[in-house]
Coordinates of C-alpha atoms in Angstrom, one line a residue:
M1 CA 32.2 196.6 -278.0
G2 CA 31.4 200.2 -278.9
T3 CA 28.0 199.8 -277.4
N4 CA 29.6 198.4 -274.0
K5 CA 32.0 201.3 -273.8
L6 CA 29.1 204.0 -274.4
K7 CA 27.3 202.4 -271.9
Q8 CA 30.5 202.5 -269.4
R9 CA 31.0 206.1 -270.0
K10 CA 31.0 208.5 -267.4
I11 CA 28.4 210.8 -267.1
P12 CA 29.1 214.5 -266.3
D13 CA 28.1 215.8 -263.0
S14 CA 26.1 218.4 -264.2
I15 CA 23.7 216.1 -265.9
S16 CA 23.6 213.7 -263.5
N17 CA 22.7 216.4 -261.1
V18 CA 19.9 217.8 -263.4
A19 CA 18.7 214.4 -264.2
S20 CA 18.6 213.5 -260.3
L21 CA 16.5 216.5 -259.6
S22 CA 14.1 216.2 -262.4
F23 CA 13.8 212.4 -261.2
A24 CA 13.1 213.7 -257.6
S25 CA 10.5 216.1 -258.9
S26 CA 9.0 214.1 -260.8
A27 CA 8.9 211.5 -257.7
D28 CA 7.5 214.3 -255.3
S29 CA 4.9 215.3 -258.0
V30 CA 3.7 211.1 -258.4
S31 CA 3.4 211.2 -254.3
S32 CA 1.6 214.6 -254.2
V33 CA -1.2 213.0 -256.3
P34 CA -3.9 211.0 -253.7
S35 CA -3.6 207.5 -254.3
I36 CA -6.9 205.9 -255.0
N37 CA -7.9 202.9 -253.7
T38 CA -11.2 201.4 -254.8
S39 CA -11.4 198.0 -253.2
P40 CA -14.2 197.5 -250.8
I41 CA -12.5 194.6 -249.0
S42 CA -9.5 196.6 -248.1
K43 CA -11.9 199.4 -246.4
T44 CA -14.0 196.8 -244.7
K45 CA -10.7 195.3 -243.5
K46 CA -9.3 198.9 -242.0
K47 CA -12.7 199.1 -240.5
I48 CA -12.4 196.1 -238.6
S49 CA -9.4 196.5 -237.4
S50 CA -9.8 200.0 -236.2
L51 CA -13.1 198.5 -234.1
Q52 CA -10.9 195.4 -233.0
S53 CA -8.2 198.1 -231.8
L54 CA -11.2 199.9 -229.8
T55 CA -13.0 197.3 -228.5
P56 CA -11.3 196.9 -224.8
H57 CA -12.1 200.7 -224.5
I58 CA -15.5 200.1 -225.4
R59 CA -15.7 197.3 -222.8
W60 CA -14.1 199.0 -220.1
A61 CA -16.5 202.1 -220.5
V62 CA -19.6 200.1 -220.7
A63 CA -18.4 198.3 -217.4
E64 CA -17.7 201.5 -215.9
I65 CA -21.3 203.0 -216.7
K66 CA -22.7 199.9 -215.2
R67 CA -20.5 200.1 -211.9
R68 CA -21.9 203.9 -211.4
K69 CA -25.1 203.2 -211.7
K70 CA -25.3 200.7 -209.2
N71 CA -23.2 202.8 -206.9
I72 CA -24.9 206.2 -207.7
K73 CA -28.7 206.8 -207.3
P74 CA -30.3 209.1 -209.9
K75 CA -30.7 212.6 -208.3
H76 CA -34.6 212.4 -209.0
V77 CA -34.7 209.1 -207.0
I78 CA -32.8 211.1 -204.1
W79 CA -35.0 214.0 -204.3
L80 CA -38.2 211.8 -203.9
L81 CA -36.9 209.6 -201.0
C82 CA -36.2 213.4 -199.2
L83 CA -39.6 214.6 -200.1
L84 CA -41.5 211.4 -198.6
L85 CA -39.2 211.8 -195.6
K86 CA -40.4 215.2 -195.0
L87 CA -44.0 214.2 -195.6
V88 CA -44.0 211.5 -192.8
I89 CA -42.2 213.9 -190.3
G90 CA -45.0 216.6 -191.1
L91 CA -47.6 214.1 -190.9
F92 CA -46.1 212.7 -187.5
L93 CA -45.8 216.3 -186.2
L94 CA -49.6 217.1 -187.1
A95 CA -50.7 213.9 -185.5
V96 CA -48.8 214.9 -182.3
M97 CA -50.2 218.6 -182.2
S98 CA -53.9 217.2 -183.1
F99 CA -53.8 214.5 -179.9
S100 CA -52.4 217.5 -177.8
I101 CA -55.3 219.5 -178.5
Y102 CA -57.6 217.0 -178.2
L103 CA -56.1 216.1 -174.6
Y104 CA -56.3 219.6 -173.8
C105 CA -60.1 219.8 -174.9
M106 CA -61.0 216.8 -172.9
S107 CA -59.2 217.9 -169.9
L108 CA -61.6 221.0 -169.9
Y109 CA -64.7 218.6 -170.2
N110 CA -63.7 216.1 -167.7
G111 CA -63.6 216.5 -164.1
R112 CA -59.8 216.0 -163.6
S113 CA -58.0 218.4 -165.5
V114 CA -54.1 217.6 -166.7
R115 CA -53.4 221.3 -165.8
D116 CA -55.0 221.3 -162.5
P117 CA -53.9 217.9 -160.5
C118 CA -56.2 216.2 -157.8
W119 CA -55.7 217.8 -154.3
V120 CA -53.8 215.9 -151.8
A121 CA -56.2 214.1 -148.9
Q122 CA -56.2 216.8 -146.4
D123 CA -57.0 219.5 -148.8
S124 CA -59.1 217.6 -150.3
K125 CA -61.4 217.3 -147.3
E126 CA -61.3 221.0 -146.4
R127 CA -62.4 222.1 -149.8
M128 CA -65.0 219.4 -150.0
Y129 CA -66.6 220.7 -146.9
Q130 CA -66.3 224.1 -147.8
S131 CA -67.8 223.4 -151.2
L132 CA -70.7 221.3 -149.5
A133 CA -71.3 224.1 -147.0
E134 CA -72.8 226.0 -149.9
V135 CA -74.7 223.3 -151.3
K136 CA -78.4 223.5 -149.8
R137 CA -80.7 220.3 -150.6
D138 CA -84.1 221.3 -151.1
V139 CA -85.1 217.8 -151.8
S140 CA -89.1 218.5 -152.1
V141 CA -88.1 221.5 -154.7
Q142 CA -85.7 219.1 -156.7
T143 CA -88.0 216.0 -156.4
N144 CA -90.8 218.0 -158.2
Q145 CA -88.2 218.9 -161.3
T146 CA -86.9 215.2 -161.4
H147 CA -87.4 213.7 -164.7
I148 CA -89.6 210.4 -164.3
A149 CA -88.9 207.9 -166.6
T150 CA -92.2 206.2 -166.6
V151 CA -95.3 206.4 -164.7
A152 CA -95.1 202.8 -163.3
M153 CA -91.7 203.9 -162.0
A154 CA -93.3 207.0 -159.9
K155 CA -95.8 204.9 -158.6
T156 CA -93.5 202.3 -157.0
A157 CA -92.7 202.4 -153.0
A158 CA -89.2 203.2 -153.6
M159 CA -89.8 206.0 -155.5
T160 CA -92.2 207.2 -153.0
M161 CA -89.5 207.1 -150.4
S162 CA -87.2 209.1 -152.2
M163 CA -89.5 212.0 -151.5
S164 CA -90.2 211.6 -148.1
S165 CA -87.0 209.7 -146.5
F166 CA -83.8 211.5 -147.6
E167 CA -81.5 212.2 -145.1
E168 CA -78.4 214.1 -145.3
V169 CA -75.9 211.2 -144.1
V170 CA -74.3 208.2 -145.7
P171 CA -75.3 204.9 -144.1
K172 CA -72.3 203.2 -142.4
I173 CA -72.8 199.8 -145.1
I174 CA -70.2 198.8 -147.5
H175 CA -71.7 197.1 -150.6
Q176 CA -69.3 194.6 -152.7
Q177 CA -70.6 192.5 -155.5
W178 CA -69.7 188.9 -157.0
K179 CA -71.4 186.5 -159.1
D180 CA -72.2 183.9 -156.2
D181 CA -70.9 183.6 -152.4
N182 CA -67.5 181.8 -153.6
V183 CA -65.2 185.2 -153.7
P184 CA -61.9 184.2 -155.3
K185 CA -58.6 184.1 -153.1
K186 CA -57.1 186.8 -154.8
F187 CA -60.2 189.2 -154.2
M188 CA -60.3 188.2 -150.5
K189 CA -57.0 189.5 -149.4
W190 CA -58.5 193.0 -150.5
R191 CA -62.0 192.4 -148.7
K192 CA -60.3 191.6 -145.8
K193 CA -58.7 195.2 -146.0
W194 CA -62.1 196.4 -146.0
L195 CA -63.1 194.2 -142.7
A196 CA -60.4 195.5 -140.8
L197 CA -60.4 199.2 -141.8
Y198 CA -64.2 199.4 -141.5
P199 CA -64.8 197.2 -138.8
E200 CA -68.2 195.4 -137.8
P201 CA -70.3 196.0 -135.9
E202 CA -69.7 200.1 -136.8
Y203 CA -69.8 199.3 -140.8
K204 CA -72.2 196.8 -142.0
H205 CA -71.1 194.7 -144.8
M206 CA -73.1 193.3 -147.6
L207 CA -71.9 191.0 -150.4
W208 CA -74.3 191.1 -153.2
T209 CA -74.7 188.3 -155.7
D210 CA -76.3 187.8 -159.1
K211 CA -79.1 185.9 -157.2
N212 CA -80.0 188.7 -154.3
G213 CA -79.4 191.5 -156.8
R214 CA -82.1 190.4 -158.9
E215 CA -84.4 189.8 -156.0
L216 CA -83.6 193.6 -155.0
I217 CA -85.0 194.5 -158.5
V218 CA -88.2 192.2 -158.5
E219 CA -89.2 193.5 -154.9
H220 CA -88.7 197.1 -155.0
Y221 CA -88.1 198.0 -158.6
P222 CA -90.4 195.7 -160.6
W223 CA -90.7 198.0 -163.5
F224 CA -87.3 198.0 -164.4
L225 CA -87.2 193.8 -164.2
E226 CA -87.8 193.3 -168.1
T227 CA -84.9 195.4 -169.0
Y228 CA -82.6 194.3 -166.5
D229 CA -83.1 190.6 -167.6
G230 CA -83.0 191.6 -171.4
Y231 CA -79.5 193.0 -171.0
K232 CA -77.0 190.7 -173.3
H233 CA -73.9 190.8 -170.8
N234 CA -74.0 190.1 -167.2
I235 CA -71.8 193.0 -166.5
N236 CA -74.6 195.2 -167.4
R237 CA -77.1 193.7 -165.2
A238 CA -74.0 194.3 -162.1
D239 CA -73.5 197.6 -163.1
A240 CA -77.2 198.4 -162.8
A241 CA -77.7 196.7 -159.9
R242 CA -75.3 198.5 -157.8
Y243 CA -77.5 201.9 -158.7
F244 CA -80.5 200.6 -157.2
I245 CA -78.6 199.0 -154.1
L246 CA -77.3 202.5 -153.4
H247 CA -80.6 204.4 -153.8
Y248 CA -82.3 201.8 -151.5
Y249 CA -79.8 201.0 -149.1
G250 CA -77.2 204.2 -149.1
G251 CA -73.6 203.7 -147.8
I252 CA -70.7 203.0 -149.9
Y253 CA -70.1 200.6 -153.0
A254 CA -66.7 199.2 -154.1
D255 CA -65.3 196.8 -156.4
L256 CA -63.7 193.8 -154.8
D257 CA -60.7 194.7 -156.5
Y258 CA -60.4 198.1 -154.7
E259 CA -57.9 198.0 -152.1
A260 CA -58.8 200.3 -149.3
Q261 CA -55.4 202.0 -147.6
S262 CA -57.5 203.8 -144.9
N263 CA -60.5 204.7 -143.7
F264 CA -62.1 207.7 -145.8
Y265 CA -65.4 207.6 -144.3
E266 CA -65.2 211.2 -143.3
F267 CA -63.8 212.4 -146.4
L268 CA -67.3 211.2 -148.3
P269 CA -69.7 214.2 -148.6
P270 CA -72.8 213.4 -146.5
N271 CA -75.2 215.5 -148.3
Q272 CA -75.0 214.1 -152.1
V273 CA -73.8 211.1 -154.3
A274 CA -70.3 210.8 -154.8
M275 CA -68.4 208.7 -157.7
V276 CA -64.7 208.3 -157.8
E277 CA -62.8 210.5 -160.7
S278 CA -61.6 208.2 -163.7
P279 CA -58.1 208.3 -164.6
Y280 CA -58.7 207.7 -168.3
Y281 CA -60.2 211.2 -168.8
W282 CA -60.3 210.9 -172.3
N283 CA -62.8 208.7 -172.1
E284 CA -65.2 209.3 -169.3
K285 CA -65.4 212.1 -166.1
T286 CA -66.3 209.5 -163.3
Q287 CA -66.1 205.5 -162.9
N288 CA -68.8 203.3 -160.8
C289 CA -65.9 201.2 -159.0
L290 CA -66.2 203.6 -156.2
M291 CA -69.5 205.3 -154.9
S292 CA -71.2 206.6 -151.9
S293 CA -74.8 207.8 -151.3
P294 CA -77.0 209.0 -148.7
K295 CA -80.2 206.6 -148.7
H296 CA -83.0 207.4 -151.1
D297 CA -80.9 210.3 -152.7
P298 CA -83.2 211.5 -155.7
F299 CA -80.2 211.7 -157.8
W300 CA -80.5 207.9 -158.5
V301 CA -84.3 208.6 -160.0
D302 CA -82.7 210.7 -162.9
L303 CA -80.0 208.2 -163.2
F304 CA -82.9 205.8 -163.7
A305 CA -84.5 207.7 -166.3
V306 CA -81.3 207.6 -168.0
L307 CA -80.6 203.7 -167.6
M308 CA -84.0 203.3 -169.3
K309 CA -83.1 205.6 -172.1
N310 CA -79.9 203.7 -172.7
A311 CA -81.3 200.5 -172.1
E312 CA -80.8 199.4 -176.1
R313 CA -76.8 200.7 -176.2
E314 CA -74.5 197.9 -177.5
E315 CA -71.6 199.7 -175.7
V316 CA -71.4 198.7 -172.1
L317 CA -69.8 201.9 -170.8
E318 CA -72.8 204.2 -172.3
A319 CA -75.7 201.5 -171.3
T320 CA -74.5 201.0 -167.4
G321 CA -71.2 201.9 -167.3
P322 CA -69.5 205.0 -166.4
I323 CA -70.6 207.1 -169.4
L324 CA -73.8 206.6 -168.3
L325 CA -72.8 208.5 -164.9
D326 CA -71.4 211.3 -166.5
Q327 CA -74.8 211.3 -168.5
A328 CA -76.8 211.2 -165.4
M329 CA -74.6 214.0 -163.8
E330 CA -75.4 216.2 -166.7
Y331 CA -79.0 215.1 -166.9
S332 CA -80.1 215.5 -163.1
V333 CA -81.2 218.5 -161.3
H334 CA -79.6 217.2 -158.0
P335 CA -76.0 217.9 -157.0
S336 CA -73.0 215.0 -157.0
Y337 CA -69.6 215.1 -155.9
I338 CA -66.5 213.4 -157.7
L339 CA -64.0 212.0 -155.3
P340 CA -60.6 213.0 -156.7
C341 CA -58.4 210.5 -158.7
E342 CA -55.3 210.8 -156.8
N343 CA -57.0 210.3 -153.4
F344 CA -59.4 207.4 -154.0
Q345 CA -58.5 205.4 -157.4
R346 CA -59.0 201.5 -156.9
V347 CA -55.8 200.0 -158.4
P348 CA -53.7 198.0 -155.8
L349 CA -49.9 199.5 -156.0
G350 CA -48.0 196.9 -158.3
E351 CA -51.0 194.5 -158.7
Y352 CA -52.8 195.7 -161.6
D353 CA -52.6 192.4 -163.5
Q354 CA -54.4 190.7 -160.5
T355 CA -57.1 192.8 -160.4
L356 CA -58.6 192.3 -164.0
W357 CA -61.8 189.9 -164.0

């Protein structure tokens, strides 16, 4: 009973306050001491929980980086593309400039100048006769300077006639070529225009075939027969034959796909060979699709020398074609005339696809 009473006795307020203060201070001191947890399992659990809380953010960041990589190209790639673009543009401009310089240089070499277009027909006629009046053909002097290709060539009757029977006039003979007498209909419509504009009997029309072209060589130019038969392409023989035709007969030669628009005989120089100007001034100066010549003009003798020299050339243009003509004009001591392109070119208007052989 005494003990219970003692337990039930009320403690004074001052003492209780002191006790509470002392207890609080002791509790604070205890709480101020850092707790030391040495359990590795608890550490691992805390790390896992913290990583689990960060996982959605990491996944979002990785996905965002991938998305941006797809949409935004690296700066160095863009820089490289810009550099390549500038390089391509620079090379293109350089090519255009080089081609322009090339055209300008070729225009100076060729008879046709891109800076100085050919004259209109009437002006061409007036200038032609004005320039021809200044040309004095001293055939005897020039013939002595002619470069004869071979001794056999010089001894033939045709070559001898060149030195004695040259006349300053173009014979009124129209020469044309086909492989045989059966001229296709598409060419006959143009041939008929020649017959209408250059009517017989004033003009004589001669159609040359592979057969009678070779016969001309055999009879009058036998020194050339071996070369003539040795050509690989028939076009070489056709080209060569027309030069010998004009030398022997004189007159006007025109391809079958050349469409005559008028009678231009009075526009042809009477005292020298004439060839039509080429529209392809980057390839050649003249073409052999339209030519005129006095009979036995010694210019052809010089051309025959170049013809023999180029006999082994693989390129048709050089062996017997337009480039050969250009070389002969430079090589020859005899004058020749270039018929202006705008007045004398051969392509029928709107029918170019039909002119191809």
